[in-house]
mmCIF file of C-alpha atoms in Angstrom:
data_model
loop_
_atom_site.group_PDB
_atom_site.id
_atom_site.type_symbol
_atom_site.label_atom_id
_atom_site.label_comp_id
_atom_site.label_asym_id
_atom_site.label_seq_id
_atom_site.Cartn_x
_atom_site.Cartn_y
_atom_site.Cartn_z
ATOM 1 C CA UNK A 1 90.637 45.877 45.565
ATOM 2 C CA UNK A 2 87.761 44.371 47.652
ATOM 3 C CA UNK A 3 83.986 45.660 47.166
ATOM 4 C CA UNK A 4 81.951 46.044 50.382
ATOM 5 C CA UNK A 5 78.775 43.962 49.599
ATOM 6 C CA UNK A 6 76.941 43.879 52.600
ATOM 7 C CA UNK A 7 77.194 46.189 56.217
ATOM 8 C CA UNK A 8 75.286 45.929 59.150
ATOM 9 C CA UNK A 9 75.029 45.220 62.516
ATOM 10 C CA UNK A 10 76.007 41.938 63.772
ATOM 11 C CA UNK A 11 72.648 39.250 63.960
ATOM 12 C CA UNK A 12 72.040 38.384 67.627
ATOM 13 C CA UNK A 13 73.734 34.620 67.930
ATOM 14 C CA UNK A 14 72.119 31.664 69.871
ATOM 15 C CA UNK A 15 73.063 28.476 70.290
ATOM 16 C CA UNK A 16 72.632 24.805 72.447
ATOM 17 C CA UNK A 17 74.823 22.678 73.836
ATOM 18 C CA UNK A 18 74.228 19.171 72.353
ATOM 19 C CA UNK A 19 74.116 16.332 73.929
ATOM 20 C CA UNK A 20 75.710 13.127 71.520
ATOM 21 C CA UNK A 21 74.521 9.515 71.935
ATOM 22 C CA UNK A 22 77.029 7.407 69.703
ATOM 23 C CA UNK A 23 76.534 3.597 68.547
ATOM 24 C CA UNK A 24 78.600 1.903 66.073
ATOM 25 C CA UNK A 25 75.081 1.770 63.806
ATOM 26 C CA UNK A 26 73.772 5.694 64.795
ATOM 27 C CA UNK A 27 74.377 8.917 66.168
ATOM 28 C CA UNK A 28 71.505 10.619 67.901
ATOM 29 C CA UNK A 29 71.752 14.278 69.366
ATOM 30 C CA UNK A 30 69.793 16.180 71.398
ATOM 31 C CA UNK A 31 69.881 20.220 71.816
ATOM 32 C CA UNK A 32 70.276 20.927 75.257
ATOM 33 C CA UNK A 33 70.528 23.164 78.214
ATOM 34 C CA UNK A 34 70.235 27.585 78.312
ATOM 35 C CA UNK A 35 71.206 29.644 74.742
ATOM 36 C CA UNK A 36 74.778 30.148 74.750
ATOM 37 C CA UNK A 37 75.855 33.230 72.843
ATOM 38 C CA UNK A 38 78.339 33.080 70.432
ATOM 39 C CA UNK A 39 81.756 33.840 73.375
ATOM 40 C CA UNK A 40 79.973 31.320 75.543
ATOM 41 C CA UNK A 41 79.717 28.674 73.055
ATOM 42 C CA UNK A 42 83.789 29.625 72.186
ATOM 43 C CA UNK A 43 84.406 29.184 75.723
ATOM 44 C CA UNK A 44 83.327 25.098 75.413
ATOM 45 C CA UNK A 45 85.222 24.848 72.464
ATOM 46 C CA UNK A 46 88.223 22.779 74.328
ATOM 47 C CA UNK A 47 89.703 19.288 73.572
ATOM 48 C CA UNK A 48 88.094 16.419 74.509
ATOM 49 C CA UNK A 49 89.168 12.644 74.414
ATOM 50 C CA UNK A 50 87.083 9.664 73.998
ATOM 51 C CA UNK A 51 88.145 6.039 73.988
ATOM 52 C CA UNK A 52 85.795 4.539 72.298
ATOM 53 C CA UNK A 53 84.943 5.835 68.655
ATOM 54 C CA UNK A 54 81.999 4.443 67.943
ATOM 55 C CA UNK A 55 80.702 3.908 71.314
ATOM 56 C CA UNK A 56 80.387 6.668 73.304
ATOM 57 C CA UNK A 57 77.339 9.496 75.319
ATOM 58 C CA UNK A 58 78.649 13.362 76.108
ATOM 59 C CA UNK A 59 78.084 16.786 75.512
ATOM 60 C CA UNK A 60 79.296 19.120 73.021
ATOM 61 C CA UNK A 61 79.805 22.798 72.985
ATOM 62 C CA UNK A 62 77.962 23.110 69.234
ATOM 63 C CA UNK A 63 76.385 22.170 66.255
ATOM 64 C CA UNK A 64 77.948 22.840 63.195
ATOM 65 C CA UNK A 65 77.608 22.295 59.351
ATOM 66 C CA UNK A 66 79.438 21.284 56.087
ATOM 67 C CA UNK A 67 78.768 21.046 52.583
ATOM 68 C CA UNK A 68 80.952 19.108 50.132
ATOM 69 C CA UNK A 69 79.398 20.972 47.327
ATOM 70 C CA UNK A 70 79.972 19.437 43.652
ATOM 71 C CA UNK A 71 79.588 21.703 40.904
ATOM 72 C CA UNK A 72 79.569 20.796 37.047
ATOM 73 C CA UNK A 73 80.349 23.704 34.421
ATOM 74 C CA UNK A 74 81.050 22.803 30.690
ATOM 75 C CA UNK A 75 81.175 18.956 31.313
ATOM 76 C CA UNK A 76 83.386 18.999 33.908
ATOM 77 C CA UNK A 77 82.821 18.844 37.555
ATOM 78 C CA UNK A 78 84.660 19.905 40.329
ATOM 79 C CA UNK A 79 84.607 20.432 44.177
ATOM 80 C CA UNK A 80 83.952 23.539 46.352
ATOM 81 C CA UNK A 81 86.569 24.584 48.560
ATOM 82 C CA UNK A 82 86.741 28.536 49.868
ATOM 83 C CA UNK A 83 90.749 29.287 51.666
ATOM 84 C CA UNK A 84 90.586 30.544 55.264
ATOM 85 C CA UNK A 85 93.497 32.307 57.461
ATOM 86 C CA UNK A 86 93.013 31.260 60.388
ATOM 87 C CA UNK A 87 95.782 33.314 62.504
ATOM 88 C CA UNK A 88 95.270 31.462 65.860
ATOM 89 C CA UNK A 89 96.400 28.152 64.168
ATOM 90 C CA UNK A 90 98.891 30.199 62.144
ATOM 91 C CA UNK A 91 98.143 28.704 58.651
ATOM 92 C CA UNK A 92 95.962 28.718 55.712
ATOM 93 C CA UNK A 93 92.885 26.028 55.000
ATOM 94 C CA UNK A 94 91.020 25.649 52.312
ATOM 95 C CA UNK A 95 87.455 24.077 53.579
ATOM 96 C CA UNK A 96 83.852 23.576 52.802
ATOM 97 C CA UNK A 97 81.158 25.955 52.578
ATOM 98 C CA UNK A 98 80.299 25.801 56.653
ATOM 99 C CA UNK A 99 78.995 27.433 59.382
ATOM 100 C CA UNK A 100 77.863 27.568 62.888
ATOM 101 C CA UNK A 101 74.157 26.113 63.525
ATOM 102 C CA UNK A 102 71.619 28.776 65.114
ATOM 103 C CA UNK A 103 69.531 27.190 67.917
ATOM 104 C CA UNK A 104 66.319 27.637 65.660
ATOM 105 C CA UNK A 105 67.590 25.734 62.609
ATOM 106 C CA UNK A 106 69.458 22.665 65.431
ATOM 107 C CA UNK A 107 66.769 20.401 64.539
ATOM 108 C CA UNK A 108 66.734 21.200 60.366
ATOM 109 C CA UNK A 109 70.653 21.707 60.212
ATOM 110 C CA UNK A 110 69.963 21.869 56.117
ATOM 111 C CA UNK A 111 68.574 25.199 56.362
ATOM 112 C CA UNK A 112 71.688 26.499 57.821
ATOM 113 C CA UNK A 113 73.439 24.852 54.963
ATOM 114 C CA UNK A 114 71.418 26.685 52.033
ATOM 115 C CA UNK A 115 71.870 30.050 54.255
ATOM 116 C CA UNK A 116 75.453 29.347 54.222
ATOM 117 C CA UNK A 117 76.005 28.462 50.200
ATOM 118 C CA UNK A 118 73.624 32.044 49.600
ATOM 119 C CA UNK A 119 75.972 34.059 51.803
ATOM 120 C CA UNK A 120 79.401 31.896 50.761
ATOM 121 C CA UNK A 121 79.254 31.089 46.821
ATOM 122 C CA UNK A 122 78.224 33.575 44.518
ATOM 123 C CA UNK A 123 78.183 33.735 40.896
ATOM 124 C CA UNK A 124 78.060 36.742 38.247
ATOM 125 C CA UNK A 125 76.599 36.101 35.115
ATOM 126 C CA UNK A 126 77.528 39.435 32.440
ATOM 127 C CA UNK A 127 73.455 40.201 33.299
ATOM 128 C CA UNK A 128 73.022 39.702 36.874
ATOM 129 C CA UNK A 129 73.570 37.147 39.755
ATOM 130 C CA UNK A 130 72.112 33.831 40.299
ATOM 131 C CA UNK A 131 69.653 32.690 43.029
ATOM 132 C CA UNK A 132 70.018 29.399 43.503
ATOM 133 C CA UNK A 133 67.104 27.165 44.078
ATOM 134 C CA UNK A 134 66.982 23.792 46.676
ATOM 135 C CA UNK A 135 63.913 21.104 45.294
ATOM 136 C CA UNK A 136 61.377 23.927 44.819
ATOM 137 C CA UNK A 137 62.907 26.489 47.689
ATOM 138 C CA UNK A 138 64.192 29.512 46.909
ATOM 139 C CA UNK A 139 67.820 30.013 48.696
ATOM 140 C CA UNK A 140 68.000 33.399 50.732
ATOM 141 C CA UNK A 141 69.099 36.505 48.697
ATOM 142 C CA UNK A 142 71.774 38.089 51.706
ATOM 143 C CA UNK A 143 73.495 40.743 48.891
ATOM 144 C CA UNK A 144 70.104 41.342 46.566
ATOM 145 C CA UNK A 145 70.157 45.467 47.258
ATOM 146 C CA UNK A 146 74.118 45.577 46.112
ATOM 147 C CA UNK A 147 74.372 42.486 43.980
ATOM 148 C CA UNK A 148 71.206 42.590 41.246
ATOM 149 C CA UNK A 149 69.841 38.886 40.429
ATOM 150 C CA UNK A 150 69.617 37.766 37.309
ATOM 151 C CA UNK A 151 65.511 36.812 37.231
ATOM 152 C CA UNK A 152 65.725 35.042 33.978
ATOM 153 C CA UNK A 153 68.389 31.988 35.382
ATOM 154 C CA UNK A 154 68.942 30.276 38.517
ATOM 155 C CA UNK A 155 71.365 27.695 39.397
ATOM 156 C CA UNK A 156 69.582 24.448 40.993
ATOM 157 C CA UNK A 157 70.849 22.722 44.119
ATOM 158 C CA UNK A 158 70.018 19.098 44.803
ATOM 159 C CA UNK A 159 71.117 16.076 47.170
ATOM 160 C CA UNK A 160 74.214 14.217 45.988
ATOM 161 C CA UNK A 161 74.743 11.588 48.192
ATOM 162 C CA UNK A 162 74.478 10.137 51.559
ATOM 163 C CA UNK A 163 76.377 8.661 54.813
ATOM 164 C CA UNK A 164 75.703 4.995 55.381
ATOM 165 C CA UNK A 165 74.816 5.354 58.941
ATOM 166 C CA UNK A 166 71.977 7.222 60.000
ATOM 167 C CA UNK A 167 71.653 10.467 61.750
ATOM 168 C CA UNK A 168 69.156 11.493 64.522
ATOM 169 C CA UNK A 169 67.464 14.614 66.126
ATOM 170 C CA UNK A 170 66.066 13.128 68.604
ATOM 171 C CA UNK A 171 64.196 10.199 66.835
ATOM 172 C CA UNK A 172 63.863 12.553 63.811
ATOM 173 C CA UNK A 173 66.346 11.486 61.207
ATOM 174 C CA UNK A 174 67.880 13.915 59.109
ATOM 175 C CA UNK A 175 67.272 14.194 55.837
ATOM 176 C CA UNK A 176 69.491 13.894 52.924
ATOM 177 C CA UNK A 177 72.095 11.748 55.445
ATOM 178 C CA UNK A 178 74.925 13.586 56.442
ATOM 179 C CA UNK A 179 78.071 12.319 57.481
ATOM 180 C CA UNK A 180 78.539 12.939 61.150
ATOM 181 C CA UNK A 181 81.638 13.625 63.277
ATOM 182 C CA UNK A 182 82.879 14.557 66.920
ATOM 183 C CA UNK A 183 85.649 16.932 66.184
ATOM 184 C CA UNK A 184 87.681 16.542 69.529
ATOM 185 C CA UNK A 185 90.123 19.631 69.214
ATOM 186 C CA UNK A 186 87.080 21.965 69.855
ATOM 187 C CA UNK A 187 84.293 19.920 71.542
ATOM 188 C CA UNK A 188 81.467 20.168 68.719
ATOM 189 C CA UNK A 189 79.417 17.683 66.717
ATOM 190 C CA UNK A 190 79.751 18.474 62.959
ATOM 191 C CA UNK A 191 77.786 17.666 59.912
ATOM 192 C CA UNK A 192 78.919 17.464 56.724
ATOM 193 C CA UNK A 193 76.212 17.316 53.353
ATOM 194 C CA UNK A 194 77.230 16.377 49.863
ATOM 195 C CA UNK A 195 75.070 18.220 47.444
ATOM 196 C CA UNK A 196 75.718 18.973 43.646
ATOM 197 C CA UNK A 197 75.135 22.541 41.785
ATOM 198 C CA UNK A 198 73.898 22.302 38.433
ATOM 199 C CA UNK A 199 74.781 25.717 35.973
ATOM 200 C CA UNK A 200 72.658 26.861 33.369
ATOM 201 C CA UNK A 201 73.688 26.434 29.999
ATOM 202 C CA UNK A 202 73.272 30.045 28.628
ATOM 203 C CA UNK A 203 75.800 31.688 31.114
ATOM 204 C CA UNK A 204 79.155 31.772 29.243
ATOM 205 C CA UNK A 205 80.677 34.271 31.393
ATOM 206 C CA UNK A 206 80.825 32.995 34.598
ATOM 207 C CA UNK A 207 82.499 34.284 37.833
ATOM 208 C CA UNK A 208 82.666 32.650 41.054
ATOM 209 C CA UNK A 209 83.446 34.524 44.209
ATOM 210 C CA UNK A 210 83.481 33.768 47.849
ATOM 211 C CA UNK A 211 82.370 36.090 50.452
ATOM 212 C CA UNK A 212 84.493 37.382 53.223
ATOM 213 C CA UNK A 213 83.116 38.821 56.322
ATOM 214 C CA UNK A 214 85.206 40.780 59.538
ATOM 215 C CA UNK A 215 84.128 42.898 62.167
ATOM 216 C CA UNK A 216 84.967 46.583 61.443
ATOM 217 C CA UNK A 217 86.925 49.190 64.335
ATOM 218 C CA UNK A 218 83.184 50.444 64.713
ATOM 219 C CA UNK A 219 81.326 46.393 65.641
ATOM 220 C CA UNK A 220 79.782 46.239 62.457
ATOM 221 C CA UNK A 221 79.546 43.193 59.930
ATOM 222 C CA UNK A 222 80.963 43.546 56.667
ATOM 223 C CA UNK A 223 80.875 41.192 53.949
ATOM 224 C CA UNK A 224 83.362 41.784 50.746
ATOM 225 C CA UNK A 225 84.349 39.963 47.574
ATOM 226 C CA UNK A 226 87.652 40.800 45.425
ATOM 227 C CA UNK A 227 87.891 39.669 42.069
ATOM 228 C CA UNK A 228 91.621 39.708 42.224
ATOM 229 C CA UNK A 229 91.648 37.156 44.981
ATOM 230 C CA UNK A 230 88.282 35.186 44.704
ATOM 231 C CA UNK A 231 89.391 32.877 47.352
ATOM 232 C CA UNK A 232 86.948 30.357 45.867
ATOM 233 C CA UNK A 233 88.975 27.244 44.398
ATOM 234 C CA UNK A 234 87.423 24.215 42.137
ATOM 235 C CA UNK A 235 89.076 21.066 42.930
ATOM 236 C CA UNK A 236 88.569 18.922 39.418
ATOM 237 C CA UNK A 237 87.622 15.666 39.461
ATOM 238 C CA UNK A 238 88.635 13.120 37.051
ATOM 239 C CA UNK A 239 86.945 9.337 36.716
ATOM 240 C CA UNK A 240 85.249 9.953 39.808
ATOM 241 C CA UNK A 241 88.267 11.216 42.066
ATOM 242 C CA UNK A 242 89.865 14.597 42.521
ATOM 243 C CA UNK A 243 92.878 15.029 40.665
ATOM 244 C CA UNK A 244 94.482 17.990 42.576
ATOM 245 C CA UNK A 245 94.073 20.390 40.116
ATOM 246 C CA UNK A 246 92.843 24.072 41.877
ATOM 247 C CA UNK A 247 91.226 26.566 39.545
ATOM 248 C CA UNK A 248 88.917 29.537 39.829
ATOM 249 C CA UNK A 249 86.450 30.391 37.573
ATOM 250 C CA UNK A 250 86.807 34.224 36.106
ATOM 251 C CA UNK A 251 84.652 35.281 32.949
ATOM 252 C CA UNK A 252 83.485 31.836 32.070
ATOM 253 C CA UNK A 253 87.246 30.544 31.877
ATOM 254 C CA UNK A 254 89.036 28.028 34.439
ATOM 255 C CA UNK A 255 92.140 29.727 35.818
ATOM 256 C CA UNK A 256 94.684 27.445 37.180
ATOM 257 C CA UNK A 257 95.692 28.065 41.026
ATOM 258 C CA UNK A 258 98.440 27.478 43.102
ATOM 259 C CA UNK A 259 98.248 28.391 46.490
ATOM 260 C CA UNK A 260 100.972 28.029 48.604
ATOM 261 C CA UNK A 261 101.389 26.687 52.026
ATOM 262 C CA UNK A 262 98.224 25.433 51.749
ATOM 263 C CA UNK A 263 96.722 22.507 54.655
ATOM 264 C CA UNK A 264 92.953 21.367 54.152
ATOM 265 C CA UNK A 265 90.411 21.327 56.883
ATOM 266 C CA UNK A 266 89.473 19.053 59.496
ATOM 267 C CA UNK A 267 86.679 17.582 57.789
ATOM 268 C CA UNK A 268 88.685 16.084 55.296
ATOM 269 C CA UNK A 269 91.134 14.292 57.554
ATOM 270 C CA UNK A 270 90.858 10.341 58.365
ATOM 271 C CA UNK A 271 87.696 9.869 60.671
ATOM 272 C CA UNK A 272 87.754 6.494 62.924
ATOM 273 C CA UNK A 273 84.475 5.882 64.060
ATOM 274 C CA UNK A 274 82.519 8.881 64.714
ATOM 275 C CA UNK A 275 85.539 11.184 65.491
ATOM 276 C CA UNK A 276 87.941 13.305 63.605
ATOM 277 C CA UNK A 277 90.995 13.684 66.106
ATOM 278 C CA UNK A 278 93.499 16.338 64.009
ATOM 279 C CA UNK A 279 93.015 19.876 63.732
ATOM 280 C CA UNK A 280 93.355 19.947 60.011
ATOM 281 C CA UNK A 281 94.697 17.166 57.022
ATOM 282 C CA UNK A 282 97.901 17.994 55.098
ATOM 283 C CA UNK A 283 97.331 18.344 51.260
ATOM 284 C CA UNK A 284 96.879 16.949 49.533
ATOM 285 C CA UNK A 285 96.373 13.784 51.263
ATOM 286 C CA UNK A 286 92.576 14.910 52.288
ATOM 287 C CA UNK A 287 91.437 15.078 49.231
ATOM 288 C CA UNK A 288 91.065 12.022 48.843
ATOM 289 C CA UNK A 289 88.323 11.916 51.112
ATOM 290 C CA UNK A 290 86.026 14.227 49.547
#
């Protein structure tokens, strides 16, 4: 049975189009144009086409952001995926922590990634819940009134990797070098982060759970978790590759998953260029691209 975490009335969305600027050595985007509410931006969110993949200037409906987040518990390490129905493509993903870029954060996309691990990837410890911390910066506490931190431990967040080729705001580059993408099946530039989580040692009983959120009959937010479904899978990886292996973590012990009818998201299906052209990648081909 799912436990209601977090109710309340739906945050006020704003976003800007953004204009893309696409060379085969950068990609440099500019917000542009009026807010666009959340419906509006939905409304530009229609396939595009563009001939040249590495050369190319137009405008997007969004901004969005993705986080292929590695996480090592016990000497092993793993990937991040959370599963999403998606009913108007009629299947199940699994994906990366990832969400839609606010107009205030379009020039520092990273702080919409640390809002997004807070509200996406939590963890019970048998005394609390961790905060997790990003070079110094606390991460936002969206669940502290219903989900008590643990003060004593924190998990710590910290860059990974980066793309080769640069990304812009304007002439401000981004830090920690995303990989960047024009998905064309809904018109929107995306950014994808690889970060790593680091545990602490002392917690032996370890749960992680993803966070679900719907709109209730009466327009309110709700966020849940459900220990019987945590919907939060850890892709192992083995000599530097993942090996397909799925498990989720439940009282400090790795339970193996199998999900079935299973696809991956877009992000991990082959880019050319700066584009991604498919709406998702079969598994488990796509893993091989994390």
């Amino acid at each position: 049975m799912s436990r209601i975490i977090a109710r309340k009335n739906p945050v006020v969305f704003k976003t800007q189009a953004i204009h893309v600027k696409a060379t085969p050595e950068v990609l440099c985007y500019t917000p542009v144009g009026n807010p666009l509410s959340f419906s509006e931006m939905q409304a530009l969110r229609q396939p595009i086409q563009i001939d040249d993949p590495d050369n190319f200037e137009l405008t997007v409906a969004n901004l969005g952001v993705s986080v292929d987040l590695t996480l090592h518990w016990q000497g092993r390490s793993f990937h991040v995926l959370v599963r999403q129905e998606r009913p108007d493509h009629g299947d199940n993903v699994l994906k990366l922590i990832s969400g839609y870029v606010p107009a205030h954060e379009l020039r520092i996309p990273m702080l919409t990634v640390m809002t997004e691990i807070a509200e996406e990837l939590l963890l019970e410890t048998e005394r609390g819940w961790l905060q997790g911390c990003y070079q110094g910066t606390w991460l936002p506490t969206p669940y502290a009134e219903t989900l008590p931190l643990y003060e004593k431990l924190n998990f710590e967040l910290t860059p990974h990797s980066g793309a080769t080729r640069p990304v812009l705001c304007r002439e401000l580059h981004l830090i920690e070098r995303p990989r960047a993408y024009v998905h064309l099946p809904t018109n929107s530039l995306q950014l994808v982060y690889q970060m790593r989580i680091d545990l602490p040692d002392r917690c032996r009983k370890l749960t992680a759970l993803h966070a679900d959120e719907y709109l209730d009959n009466h327009g309110q937010l709700i966020a849940s978790i459900d220990y019987r479904r945590p919907e939060l899978f850890l892709v192992e990886i083995e000599n530097g590759r993942p090996n397909g292996q799925l498990f989720s973590l439940e009282q400090g012990e790795l339970v193996n998953r199998r999900p079935k009818h299973l696809w991956l998201s877009e992000a991990l299906a082959p880019q050319r260029g700066w584009i991604i052209d498919q709406p998702r990648s079969p598994w488990p081909d796509g893993l091989e691209r994390l």
